[in-house]
XYZ file of C-alpha atoms in Angstrom:
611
model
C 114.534 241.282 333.413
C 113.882 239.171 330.239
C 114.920 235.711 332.030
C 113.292 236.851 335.249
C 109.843 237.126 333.533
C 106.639 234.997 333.500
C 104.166 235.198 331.118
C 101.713 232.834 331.765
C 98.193 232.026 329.414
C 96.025 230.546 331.440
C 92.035 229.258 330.015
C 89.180 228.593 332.065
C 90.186 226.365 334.980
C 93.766 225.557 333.674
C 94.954 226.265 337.517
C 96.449 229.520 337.377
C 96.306 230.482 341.496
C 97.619 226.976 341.665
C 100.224 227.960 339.589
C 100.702 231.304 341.074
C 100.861 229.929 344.731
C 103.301 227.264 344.121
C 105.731 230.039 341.991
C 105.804 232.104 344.976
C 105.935 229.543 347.650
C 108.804 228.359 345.618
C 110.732 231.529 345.383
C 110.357 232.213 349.176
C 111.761 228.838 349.496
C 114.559 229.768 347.004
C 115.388 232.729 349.119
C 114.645 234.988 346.290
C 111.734 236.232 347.317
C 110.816 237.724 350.763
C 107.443 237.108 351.561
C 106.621 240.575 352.827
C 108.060 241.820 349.607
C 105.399 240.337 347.086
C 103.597 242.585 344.826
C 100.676 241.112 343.822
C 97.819 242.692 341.330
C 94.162 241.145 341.315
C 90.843 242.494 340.192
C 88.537 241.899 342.775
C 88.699 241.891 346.876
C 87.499 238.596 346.775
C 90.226 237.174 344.737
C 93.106 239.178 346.548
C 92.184 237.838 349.445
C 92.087 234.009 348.275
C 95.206 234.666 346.969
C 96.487 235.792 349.718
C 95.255 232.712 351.926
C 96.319 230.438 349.457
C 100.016 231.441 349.807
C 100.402 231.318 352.865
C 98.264 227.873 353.152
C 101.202 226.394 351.013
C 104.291 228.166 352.844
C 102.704 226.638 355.814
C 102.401 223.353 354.029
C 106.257 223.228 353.341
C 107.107 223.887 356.599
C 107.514 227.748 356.170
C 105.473 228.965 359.501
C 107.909 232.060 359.803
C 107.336 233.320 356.004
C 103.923 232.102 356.184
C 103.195 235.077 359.262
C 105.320 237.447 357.171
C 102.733 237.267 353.956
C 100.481 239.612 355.947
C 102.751 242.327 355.346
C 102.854 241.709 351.619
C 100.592 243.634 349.251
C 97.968 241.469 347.738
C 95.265 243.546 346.816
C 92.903 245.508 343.431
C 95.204 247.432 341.212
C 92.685 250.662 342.399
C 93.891 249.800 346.219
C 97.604 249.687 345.030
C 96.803 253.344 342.980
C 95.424 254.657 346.447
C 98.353 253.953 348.058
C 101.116 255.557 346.046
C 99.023 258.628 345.846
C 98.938 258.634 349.542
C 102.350 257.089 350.049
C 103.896 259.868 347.714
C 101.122 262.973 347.646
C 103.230 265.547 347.934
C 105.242 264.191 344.740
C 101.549 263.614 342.869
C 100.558 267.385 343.841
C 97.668 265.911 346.134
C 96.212 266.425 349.650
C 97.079 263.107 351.850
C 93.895 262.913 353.211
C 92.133 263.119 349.860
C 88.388 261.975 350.087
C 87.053 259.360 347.504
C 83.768 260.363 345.338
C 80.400 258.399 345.929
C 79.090 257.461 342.910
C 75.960 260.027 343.037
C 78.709 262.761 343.907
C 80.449 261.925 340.723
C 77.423 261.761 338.593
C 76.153 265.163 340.060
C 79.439 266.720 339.343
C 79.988 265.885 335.907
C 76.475 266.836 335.549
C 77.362 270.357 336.350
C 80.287 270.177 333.618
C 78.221 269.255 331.458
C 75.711 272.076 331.730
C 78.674 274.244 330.959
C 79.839 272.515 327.971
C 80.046 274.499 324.527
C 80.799 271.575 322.735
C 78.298 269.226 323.490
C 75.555 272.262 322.470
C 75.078 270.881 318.401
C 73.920 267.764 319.564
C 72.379 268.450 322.651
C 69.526 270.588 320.542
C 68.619 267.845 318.783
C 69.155 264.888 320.321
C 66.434 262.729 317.853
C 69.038 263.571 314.670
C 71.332 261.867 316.543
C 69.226 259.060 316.879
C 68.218 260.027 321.022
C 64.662 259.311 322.004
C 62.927 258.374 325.139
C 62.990 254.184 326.032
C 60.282 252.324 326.561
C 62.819 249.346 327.164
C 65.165 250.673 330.332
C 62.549 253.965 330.898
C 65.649 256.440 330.224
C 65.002 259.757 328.205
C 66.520 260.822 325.286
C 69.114 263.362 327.650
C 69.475 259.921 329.878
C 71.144 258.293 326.916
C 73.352 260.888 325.574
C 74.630 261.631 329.138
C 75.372 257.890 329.360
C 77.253 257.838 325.977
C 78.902 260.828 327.191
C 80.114 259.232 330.246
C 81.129 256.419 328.553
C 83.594 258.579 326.612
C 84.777 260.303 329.622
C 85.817 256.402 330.989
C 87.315 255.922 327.660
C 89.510 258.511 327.454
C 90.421 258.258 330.995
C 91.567 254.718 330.203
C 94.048 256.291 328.093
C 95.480 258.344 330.512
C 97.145 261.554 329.125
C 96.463 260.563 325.546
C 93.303 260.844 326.282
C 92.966 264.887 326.711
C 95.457 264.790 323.035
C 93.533 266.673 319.930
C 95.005 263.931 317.695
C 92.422 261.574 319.585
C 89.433 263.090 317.571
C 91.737 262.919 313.794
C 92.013 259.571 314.360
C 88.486 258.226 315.244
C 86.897 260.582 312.289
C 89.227 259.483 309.971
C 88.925 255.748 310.858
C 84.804 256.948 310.992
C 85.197 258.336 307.134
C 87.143 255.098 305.733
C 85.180 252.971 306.784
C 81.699 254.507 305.686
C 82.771 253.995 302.012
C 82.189 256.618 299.118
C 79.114 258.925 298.774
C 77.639 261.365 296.711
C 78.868 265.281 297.568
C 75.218 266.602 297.323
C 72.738 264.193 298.760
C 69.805 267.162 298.350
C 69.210 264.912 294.615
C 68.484 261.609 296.514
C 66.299 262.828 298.842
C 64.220 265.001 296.619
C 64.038 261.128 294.396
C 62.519 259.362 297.830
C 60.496 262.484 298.810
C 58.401 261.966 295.138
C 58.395 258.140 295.371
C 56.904 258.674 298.719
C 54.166 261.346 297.187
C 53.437 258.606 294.149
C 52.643 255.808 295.914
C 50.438 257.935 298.124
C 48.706 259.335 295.608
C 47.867 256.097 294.062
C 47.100 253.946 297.377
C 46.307 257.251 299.233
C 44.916 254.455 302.075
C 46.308 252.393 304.437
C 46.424 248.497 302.946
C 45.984 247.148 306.314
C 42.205 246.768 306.074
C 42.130 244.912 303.201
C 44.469 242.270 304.736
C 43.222 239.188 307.311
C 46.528 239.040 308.596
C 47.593 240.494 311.958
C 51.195 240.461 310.696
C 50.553 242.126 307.155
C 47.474 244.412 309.166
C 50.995 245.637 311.691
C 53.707 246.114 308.837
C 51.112 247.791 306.423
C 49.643 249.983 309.166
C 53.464 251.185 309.666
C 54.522 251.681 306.411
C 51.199 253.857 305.728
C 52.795 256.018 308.749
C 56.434 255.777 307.556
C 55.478 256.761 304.241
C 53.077 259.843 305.332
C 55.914 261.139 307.113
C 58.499 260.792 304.141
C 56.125 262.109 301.879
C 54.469 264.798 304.175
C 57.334 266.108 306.240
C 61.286 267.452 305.374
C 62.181 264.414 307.901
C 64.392 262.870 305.047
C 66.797 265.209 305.357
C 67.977 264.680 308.599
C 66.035 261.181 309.562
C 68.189 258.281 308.410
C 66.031 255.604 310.618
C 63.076 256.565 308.646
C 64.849 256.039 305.225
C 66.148 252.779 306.691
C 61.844 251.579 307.132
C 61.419 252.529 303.734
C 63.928 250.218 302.213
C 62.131 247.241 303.784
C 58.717 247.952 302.513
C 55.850 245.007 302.878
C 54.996 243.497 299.473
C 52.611 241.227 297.703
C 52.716 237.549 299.771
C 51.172 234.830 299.399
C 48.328 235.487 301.957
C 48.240 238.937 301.722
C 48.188 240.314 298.082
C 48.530 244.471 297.620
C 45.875 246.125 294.976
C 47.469 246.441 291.132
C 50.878 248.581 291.027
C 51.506 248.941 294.729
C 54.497 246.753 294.617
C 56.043 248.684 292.069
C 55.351 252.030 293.879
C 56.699 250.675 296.682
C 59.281 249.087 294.495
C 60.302 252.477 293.374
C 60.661 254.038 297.246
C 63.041 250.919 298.248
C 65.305 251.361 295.602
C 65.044 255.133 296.232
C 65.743 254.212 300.118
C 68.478 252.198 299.070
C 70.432 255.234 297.878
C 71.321 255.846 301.907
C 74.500 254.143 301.512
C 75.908 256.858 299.167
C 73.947 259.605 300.787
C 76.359 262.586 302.604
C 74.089 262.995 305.450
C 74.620 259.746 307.654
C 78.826 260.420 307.229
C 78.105 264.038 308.310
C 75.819 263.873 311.025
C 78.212 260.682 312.443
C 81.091 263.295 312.386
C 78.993 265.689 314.070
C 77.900 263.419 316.903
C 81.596 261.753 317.342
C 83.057 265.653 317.351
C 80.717 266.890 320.190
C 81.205 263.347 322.596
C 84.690 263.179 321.999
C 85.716 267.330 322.693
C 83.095 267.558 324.863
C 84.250 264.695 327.289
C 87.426 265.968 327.024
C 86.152 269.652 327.965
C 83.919 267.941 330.775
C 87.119 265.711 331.745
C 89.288 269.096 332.274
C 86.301 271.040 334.448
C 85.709 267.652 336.236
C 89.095 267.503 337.051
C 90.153 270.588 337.996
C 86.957 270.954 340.340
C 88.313 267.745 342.217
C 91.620 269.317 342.965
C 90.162 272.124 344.218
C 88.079 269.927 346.411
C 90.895 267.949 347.392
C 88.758 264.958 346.055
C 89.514 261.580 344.426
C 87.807 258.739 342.160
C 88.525 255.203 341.458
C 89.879 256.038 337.854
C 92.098 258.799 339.494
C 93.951 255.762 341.445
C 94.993 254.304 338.347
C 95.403 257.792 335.856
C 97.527 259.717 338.289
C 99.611 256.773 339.866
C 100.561 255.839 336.189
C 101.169 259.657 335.505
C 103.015 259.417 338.860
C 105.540 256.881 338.083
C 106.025 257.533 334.137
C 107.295 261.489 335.168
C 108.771 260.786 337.907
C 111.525 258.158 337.780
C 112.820 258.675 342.048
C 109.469 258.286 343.018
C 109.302 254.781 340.529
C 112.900 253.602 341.876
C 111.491 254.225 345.593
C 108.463 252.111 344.882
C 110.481 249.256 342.942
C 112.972 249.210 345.633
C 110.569 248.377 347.984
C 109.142 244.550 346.255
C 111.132 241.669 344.888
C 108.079 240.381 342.600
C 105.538 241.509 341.060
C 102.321 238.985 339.974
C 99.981 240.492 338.146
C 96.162 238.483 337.365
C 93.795 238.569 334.751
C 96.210 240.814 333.326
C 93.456 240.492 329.641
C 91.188 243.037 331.342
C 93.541 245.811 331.707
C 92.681 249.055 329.898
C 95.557 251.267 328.033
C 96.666 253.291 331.801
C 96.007 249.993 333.680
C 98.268 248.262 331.403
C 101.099 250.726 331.614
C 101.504 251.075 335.794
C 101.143 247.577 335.690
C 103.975 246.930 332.967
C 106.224 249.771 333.783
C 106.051 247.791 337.570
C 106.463 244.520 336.154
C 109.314 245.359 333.960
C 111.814 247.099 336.589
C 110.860 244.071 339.064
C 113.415 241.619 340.238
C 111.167 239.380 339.400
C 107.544 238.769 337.089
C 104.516 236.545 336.793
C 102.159 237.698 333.990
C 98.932 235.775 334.078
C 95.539 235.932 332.042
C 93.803 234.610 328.971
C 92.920 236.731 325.859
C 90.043 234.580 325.630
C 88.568 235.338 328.709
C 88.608 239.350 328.548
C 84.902 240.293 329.687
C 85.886 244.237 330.653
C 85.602 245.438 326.927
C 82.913 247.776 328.131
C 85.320 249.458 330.518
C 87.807 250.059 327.790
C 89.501 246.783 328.622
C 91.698 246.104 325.291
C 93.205 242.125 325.315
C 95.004 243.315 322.307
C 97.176 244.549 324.981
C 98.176 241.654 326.805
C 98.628 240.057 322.872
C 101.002 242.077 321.975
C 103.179 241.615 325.432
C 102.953 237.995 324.637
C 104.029 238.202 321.007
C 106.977 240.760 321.731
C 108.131 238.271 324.104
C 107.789 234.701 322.927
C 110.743 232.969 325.125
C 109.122 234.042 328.363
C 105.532 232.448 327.577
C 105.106 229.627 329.672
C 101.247 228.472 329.150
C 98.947 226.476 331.320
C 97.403 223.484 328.724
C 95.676 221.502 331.094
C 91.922 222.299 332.744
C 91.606 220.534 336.349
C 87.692 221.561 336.640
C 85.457 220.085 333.899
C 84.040 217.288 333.171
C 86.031 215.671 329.963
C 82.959 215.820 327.890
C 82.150 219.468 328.512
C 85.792 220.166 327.416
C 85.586 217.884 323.984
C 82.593 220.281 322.919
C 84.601 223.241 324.092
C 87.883 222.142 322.261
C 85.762 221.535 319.088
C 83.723 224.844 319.040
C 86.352 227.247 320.292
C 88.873 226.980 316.742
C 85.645 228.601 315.061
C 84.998 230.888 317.633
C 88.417 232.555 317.930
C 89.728 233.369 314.779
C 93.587 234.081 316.431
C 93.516 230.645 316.932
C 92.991 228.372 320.159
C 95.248 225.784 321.976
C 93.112 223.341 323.606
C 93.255 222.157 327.287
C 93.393 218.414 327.759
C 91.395 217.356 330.235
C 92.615 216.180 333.611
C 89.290 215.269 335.437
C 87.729 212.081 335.300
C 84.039 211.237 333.962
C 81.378 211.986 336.396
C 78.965 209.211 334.525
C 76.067 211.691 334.936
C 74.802 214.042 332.518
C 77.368 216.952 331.512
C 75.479 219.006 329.684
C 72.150 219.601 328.946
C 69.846 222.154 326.761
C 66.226 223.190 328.437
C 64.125 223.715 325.664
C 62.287 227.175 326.172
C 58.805 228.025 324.267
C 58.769 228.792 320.897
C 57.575 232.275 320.741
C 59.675 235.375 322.173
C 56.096 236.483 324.519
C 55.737 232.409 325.697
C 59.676 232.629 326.352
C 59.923 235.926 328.140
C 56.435 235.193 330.374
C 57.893 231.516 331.238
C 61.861 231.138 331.167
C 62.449 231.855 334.886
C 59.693 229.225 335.872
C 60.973 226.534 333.182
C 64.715 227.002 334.381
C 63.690 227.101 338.070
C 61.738 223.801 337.965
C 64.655 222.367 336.104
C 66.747 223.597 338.755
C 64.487 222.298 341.560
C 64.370 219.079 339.739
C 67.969 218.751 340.038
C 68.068 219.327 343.894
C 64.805 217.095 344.972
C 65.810 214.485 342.526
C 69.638 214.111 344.087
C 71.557 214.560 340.633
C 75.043 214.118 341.423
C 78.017 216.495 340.954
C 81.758 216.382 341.747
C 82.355 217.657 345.165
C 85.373 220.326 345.030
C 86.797 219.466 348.467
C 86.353 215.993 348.706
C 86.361 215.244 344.746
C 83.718 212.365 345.565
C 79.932 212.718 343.770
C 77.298 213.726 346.321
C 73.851 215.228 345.827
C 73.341 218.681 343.788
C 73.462 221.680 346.617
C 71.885 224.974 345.918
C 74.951 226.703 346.265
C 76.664 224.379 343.224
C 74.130 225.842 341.198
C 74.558 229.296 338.972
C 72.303 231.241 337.155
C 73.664 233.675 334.353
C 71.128 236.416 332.904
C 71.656 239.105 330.631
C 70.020 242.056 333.075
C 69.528 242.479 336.644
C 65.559 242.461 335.784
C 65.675 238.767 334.643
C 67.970 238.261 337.435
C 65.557 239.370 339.977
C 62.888 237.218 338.040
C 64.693 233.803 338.095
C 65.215 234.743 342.223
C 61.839 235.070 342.625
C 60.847 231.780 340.673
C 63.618 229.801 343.065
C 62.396 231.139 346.146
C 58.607 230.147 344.878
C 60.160 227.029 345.128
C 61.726 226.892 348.276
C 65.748 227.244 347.149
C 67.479 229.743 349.020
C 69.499 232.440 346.350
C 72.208 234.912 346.997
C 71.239 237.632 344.589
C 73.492 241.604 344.449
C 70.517 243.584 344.755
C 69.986 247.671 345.882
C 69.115 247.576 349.512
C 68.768 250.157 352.641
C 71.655 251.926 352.021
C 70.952 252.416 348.307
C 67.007 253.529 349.161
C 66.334 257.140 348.546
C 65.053 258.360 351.463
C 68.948 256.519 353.361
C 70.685 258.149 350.437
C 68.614 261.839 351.604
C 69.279 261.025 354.867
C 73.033 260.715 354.693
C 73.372 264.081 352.142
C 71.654 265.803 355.062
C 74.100 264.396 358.295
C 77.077 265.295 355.429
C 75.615 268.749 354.985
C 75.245 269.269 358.710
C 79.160 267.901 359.109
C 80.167 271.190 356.534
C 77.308 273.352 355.231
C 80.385 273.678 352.722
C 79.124 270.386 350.904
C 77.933 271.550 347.503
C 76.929 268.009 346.571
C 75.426 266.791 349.545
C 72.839 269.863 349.122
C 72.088 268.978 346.179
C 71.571 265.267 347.524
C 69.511 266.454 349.389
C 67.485 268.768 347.861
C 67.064 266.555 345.120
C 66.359 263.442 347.101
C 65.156 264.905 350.373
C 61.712 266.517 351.087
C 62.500 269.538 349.357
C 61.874 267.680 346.163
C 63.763 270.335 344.089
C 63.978 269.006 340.367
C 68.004 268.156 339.801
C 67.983 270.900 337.186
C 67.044 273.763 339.585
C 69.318 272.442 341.988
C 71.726 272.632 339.391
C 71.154 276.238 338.813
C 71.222 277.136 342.340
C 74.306 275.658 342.516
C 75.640 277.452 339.625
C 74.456 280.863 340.915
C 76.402 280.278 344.311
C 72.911 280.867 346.185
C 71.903 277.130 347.227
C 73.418 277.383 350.305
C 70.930 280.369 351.157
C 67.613 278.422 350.336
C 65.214 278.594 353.753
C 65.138 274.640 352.910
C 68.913 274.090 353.794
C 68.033 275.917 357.412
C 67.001 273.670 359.734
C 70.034 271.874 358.760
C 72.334 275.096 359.160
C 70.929 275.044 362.146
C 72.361 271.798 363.581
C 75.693 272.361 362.339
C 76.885 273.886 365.573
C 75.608 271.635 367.862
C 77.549 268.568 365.944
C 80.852 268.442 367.745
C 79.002 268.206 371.137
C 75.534 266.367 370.684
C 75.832 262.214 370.552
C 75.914 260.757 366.940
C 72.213 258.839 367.879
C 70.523 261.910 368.964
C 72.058 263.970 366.274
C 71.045 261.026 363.354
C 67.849 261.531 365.412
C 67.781 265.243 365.134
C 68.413 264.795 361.174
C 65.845 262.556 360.345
């Protein structure tokens, strides 16, 4: 296998499906490879499919029409496509229905929901969610549970990424023990240190018993005096201090005597007094022990939610997109006939962006690529963007350091301009401590500008109220004015297109903003946004023509209910549910009613019928 393998780093626009369509051209031509025998791994539709037309563009290209036709009978396709079919391929081996039916999104959400409600161990935190540092936001407009539900699911995805590890005890030893090293040493009784901020709290207040911020001109001193008055009322008030670390955190930053705004005689040594007081957190038990707490109940709990979660799917004969990847890897580590049967079946395996594979991804893909005739590795560390779905490039690191003869980098980039890649090649050495290895640039000089830096507003109001407009007349600018870029096709300069240009925003809000600015301007934009489908009163609608196809439908009930004119609140739904009576609310009824007249009555009248 060793001499037969691939590994191939490739940065930002070094030509890896260039290299990855000329490697398999090239082993077709060989006769090594039969065409409808490639295994080949992407992330994305999109990119399968490129992939796909790109090989067979360059067997045609030498001549290969026959092997060419035959590529349609390869697999090129999402590693969660390839998971769905060896479940369905080998189902009986998995322990799974063939016909398994794949979870919507709301249908998962709702039924972890339910798991949740059941779980013991989430119940420490879940009681008080503000210790743990939960409270309603005025940024995204979720609540307190909103934000423990979506750390909780977050763990859920984490652990999943670790396939069967990830329901292991020895999970939880780990993370509190890395969780207790790195806090650093404290005190054993931290009553002494909060008892010490509690009376330098009481002392200032008793000598500056009144807010400072009227005697200041200042809005800024008027704002942080006004809140320390507050922060220090509660401290000195209130047993908050044993259990609110934010609020010792406000107290160590305490406004002082500045140039502009001086404080009345021995205020700054009051507050003096509380800061250094404050500044005893670090040592303080109760952080350590309320982080242990918190990391206990998300960790057992999404494993005790994970169980329930799963075990209702079976039982369901339902499926989700991590299940593709959890149980095919299960699949094919336990069962070796069922792993000889699938390996028997490709002559290569090519695997891409192989950086943003997660711990389970990683294995099927590996155990795959290592009993292969042949392997082509390809991905950059420096590129992994999936962290937040447990992607782990540390991964694809150590495959390339346990295997140093098969490495076989791309060092060349074929899509900037040369002076974009001199200021790349000089900043990335201090931005990637591993080290970098930088890509000599192959295109030539446009003569235009390269880069450029729009200079926003000064203030974070000024820049929030007028970045979309600012970048969109830039944008404009560039269009009506007939800047020139590099055309990809023709590689001659023509005149800036809308669709050459990008935008990249850090939410969908400022997304939707910068749209709105372009089309104020007249640019067309191609924007992912929710649309009919994703509406609420469509999403009712379809719960209640699922619901009328099996009144068996738990979650399209509750779909509806929820969603629907019922208007139920999700936790009484829940509870209905849970009490096995939902399906005997008068609301469901009318619905009941159409079930038997399904079968026979046309879809349009019966979508009519529905609505």
């Amino acid at each position: 296998m060793s001499e037969n393998l691939k590994i191939v780093p490739a940065g930002a626009g070094s030509g890896k499906t260039y290299k990855i369509e000329k490697t398999l051209a090239q082993w077709v031509e060989d006769g090594v490879v039969d065409p409808g025998r490639i295994l080949a791994v992407t992330f994305t539709e999109a990119a399968a499919s490129e992939l796909k037309s790109r090989i067979r563009s360059e067997l045609m290209s030498r001549g290969r029409i026959e092997e060419a036709l035959q590529i349609d009978r390869a697999y090129v396709g999402t590693i969660h496509a390839l998971g769905q079919r060896l479940l369905t391929e080998h189902a009986f081996a998995a322990g799974r229905s063939t016909k398994s039916r794949l979870l919507t999104e709301e249908e998962r959400e709702l039924l972890i929901r339910l798991e949740t409600s059941r779980c013991v161990a989430l119940k420490p935190v879940m009681k008080n969610l503000k210790q743990f540092g939960y409270e309603w936001s005025w940024t995204n407009g979720r609540s307190a549970e909103d934000s423990f539900r979506a750390d909780l699911l977050k763990t859920v995805d984490i652990l999943r990424g670790l396939g069967q590890r990830g329901h292991s005890p020895t999970i939880l030893t780990s993370v509190v023990a890395g969780l207790v090293e790195g806090y650093g040493s404290c005190v054993k009784d931290g009553a002494v240190l909060t008892t010490t901020l509690h009376q330098a709290a009481k002392s200032l207040l008793a000598d500056h018993p009144q807010s400072l911020s009227s005697q200041v001109s200042s809005k800024a001193a008027k704002t942080d005096f006004a809140r320390d008055f507050v922060n220090l009322r509660r401290a000195a008030n209130s047993d908050d201090l044993r259990w609110d670390w934010s609020l010792w955190q406000k107290l160590r930053a305490l406004r002082q005597t500045k140039r502009r705004s001086p404080t009345p005689d021995g205020y700054d040594d009051c507050a003096q007094a509380v800061m250094d007081a404050a500044d005893e957190l670090v040592r303080h038990p109760g952080p350590l022990s309320d982080c242990k707490q918190h990391i206990t109940a998300l960790v057992t709990g999404a494993q005790e939610v994970l169980s329930a979660y799963d075990t209702a799917k079976r039982r369901g004969g339902l499926i989700d997109y991590a299940d593709m990847i959890v149980e095919t890897e299960a699949l094919l580590r336990t069962n070796p006939e069922v792993l000889n049967a699938v390996v028997s079946e490709i002559d290569c395996v090519v695997i891409d962006e192989f950086q943003d594979t997660n711990p389970v991804q990683f294995s099927l893909l590996w155990r795959l690529a290592k009993n292969a005739k042949r392997a082509m590795i390809v991905g950059d560390t420096k590129q992994s963007i999936m962290g937040f779905q447990g992607a782990d490039a540390r991964l694809a690191a150590a495959l390339q350091s346990s295997h140093p003869d098969n490495i076989d980098p791309l060092d060349k980039n074929w899509r900037s301009d040369p002076r974009i890649m001199n200021l790349v090649n000089t900043m990335s050495p201090a931005l990637f401590s591993e080290g970098y290895d930088p890509l000599e640039p192959k295109r030539v000089e446009t003569g235009v500008t390269a880069i450029e830096v729009i200079a926003l507003p000064r203030t974070w109001a000024d820049r929030k109220a007028h970045a979309a407009d600012c970048v969109a007349d830039r944008i404009a600018a560039l269009i009506n004015e007939n800047e020139m870029v590099r055309d990809k096709q023709s590689k001659e300069l023509r005149s800036v297109r809308p669709a050459d240009v990008a935008v990249l925003c850090y939410t969908s809000k400022n997304c939707s903003k910068m749209a709105s600015a372009l089309r104020a301007r007249g640019i067309p934009v191609r924007i992912q946004a929710s649309g009919w489908l994703e509406s609420p009163a469509i999403r009712a609608a379809r719960a209640a023509l699922a619901y009328v196809s099996d009144p068996g439908d738990v979650y399209a009930a509750m779909l509806w209910m929820t969603l629907g004119p019922p208007r139920m609140a999700l936790e009484g739904a829940m509870k209905l549910a849970l009490d096995g009576s939902l399906a005997e609310g008068v609301a469901l009824e009318p619905l009941r009613a159409l079930h038997s007249r399904a079968e026979t009555t046309p879809l349009g009248d019966l979508v009519a019928q529905v609505i």
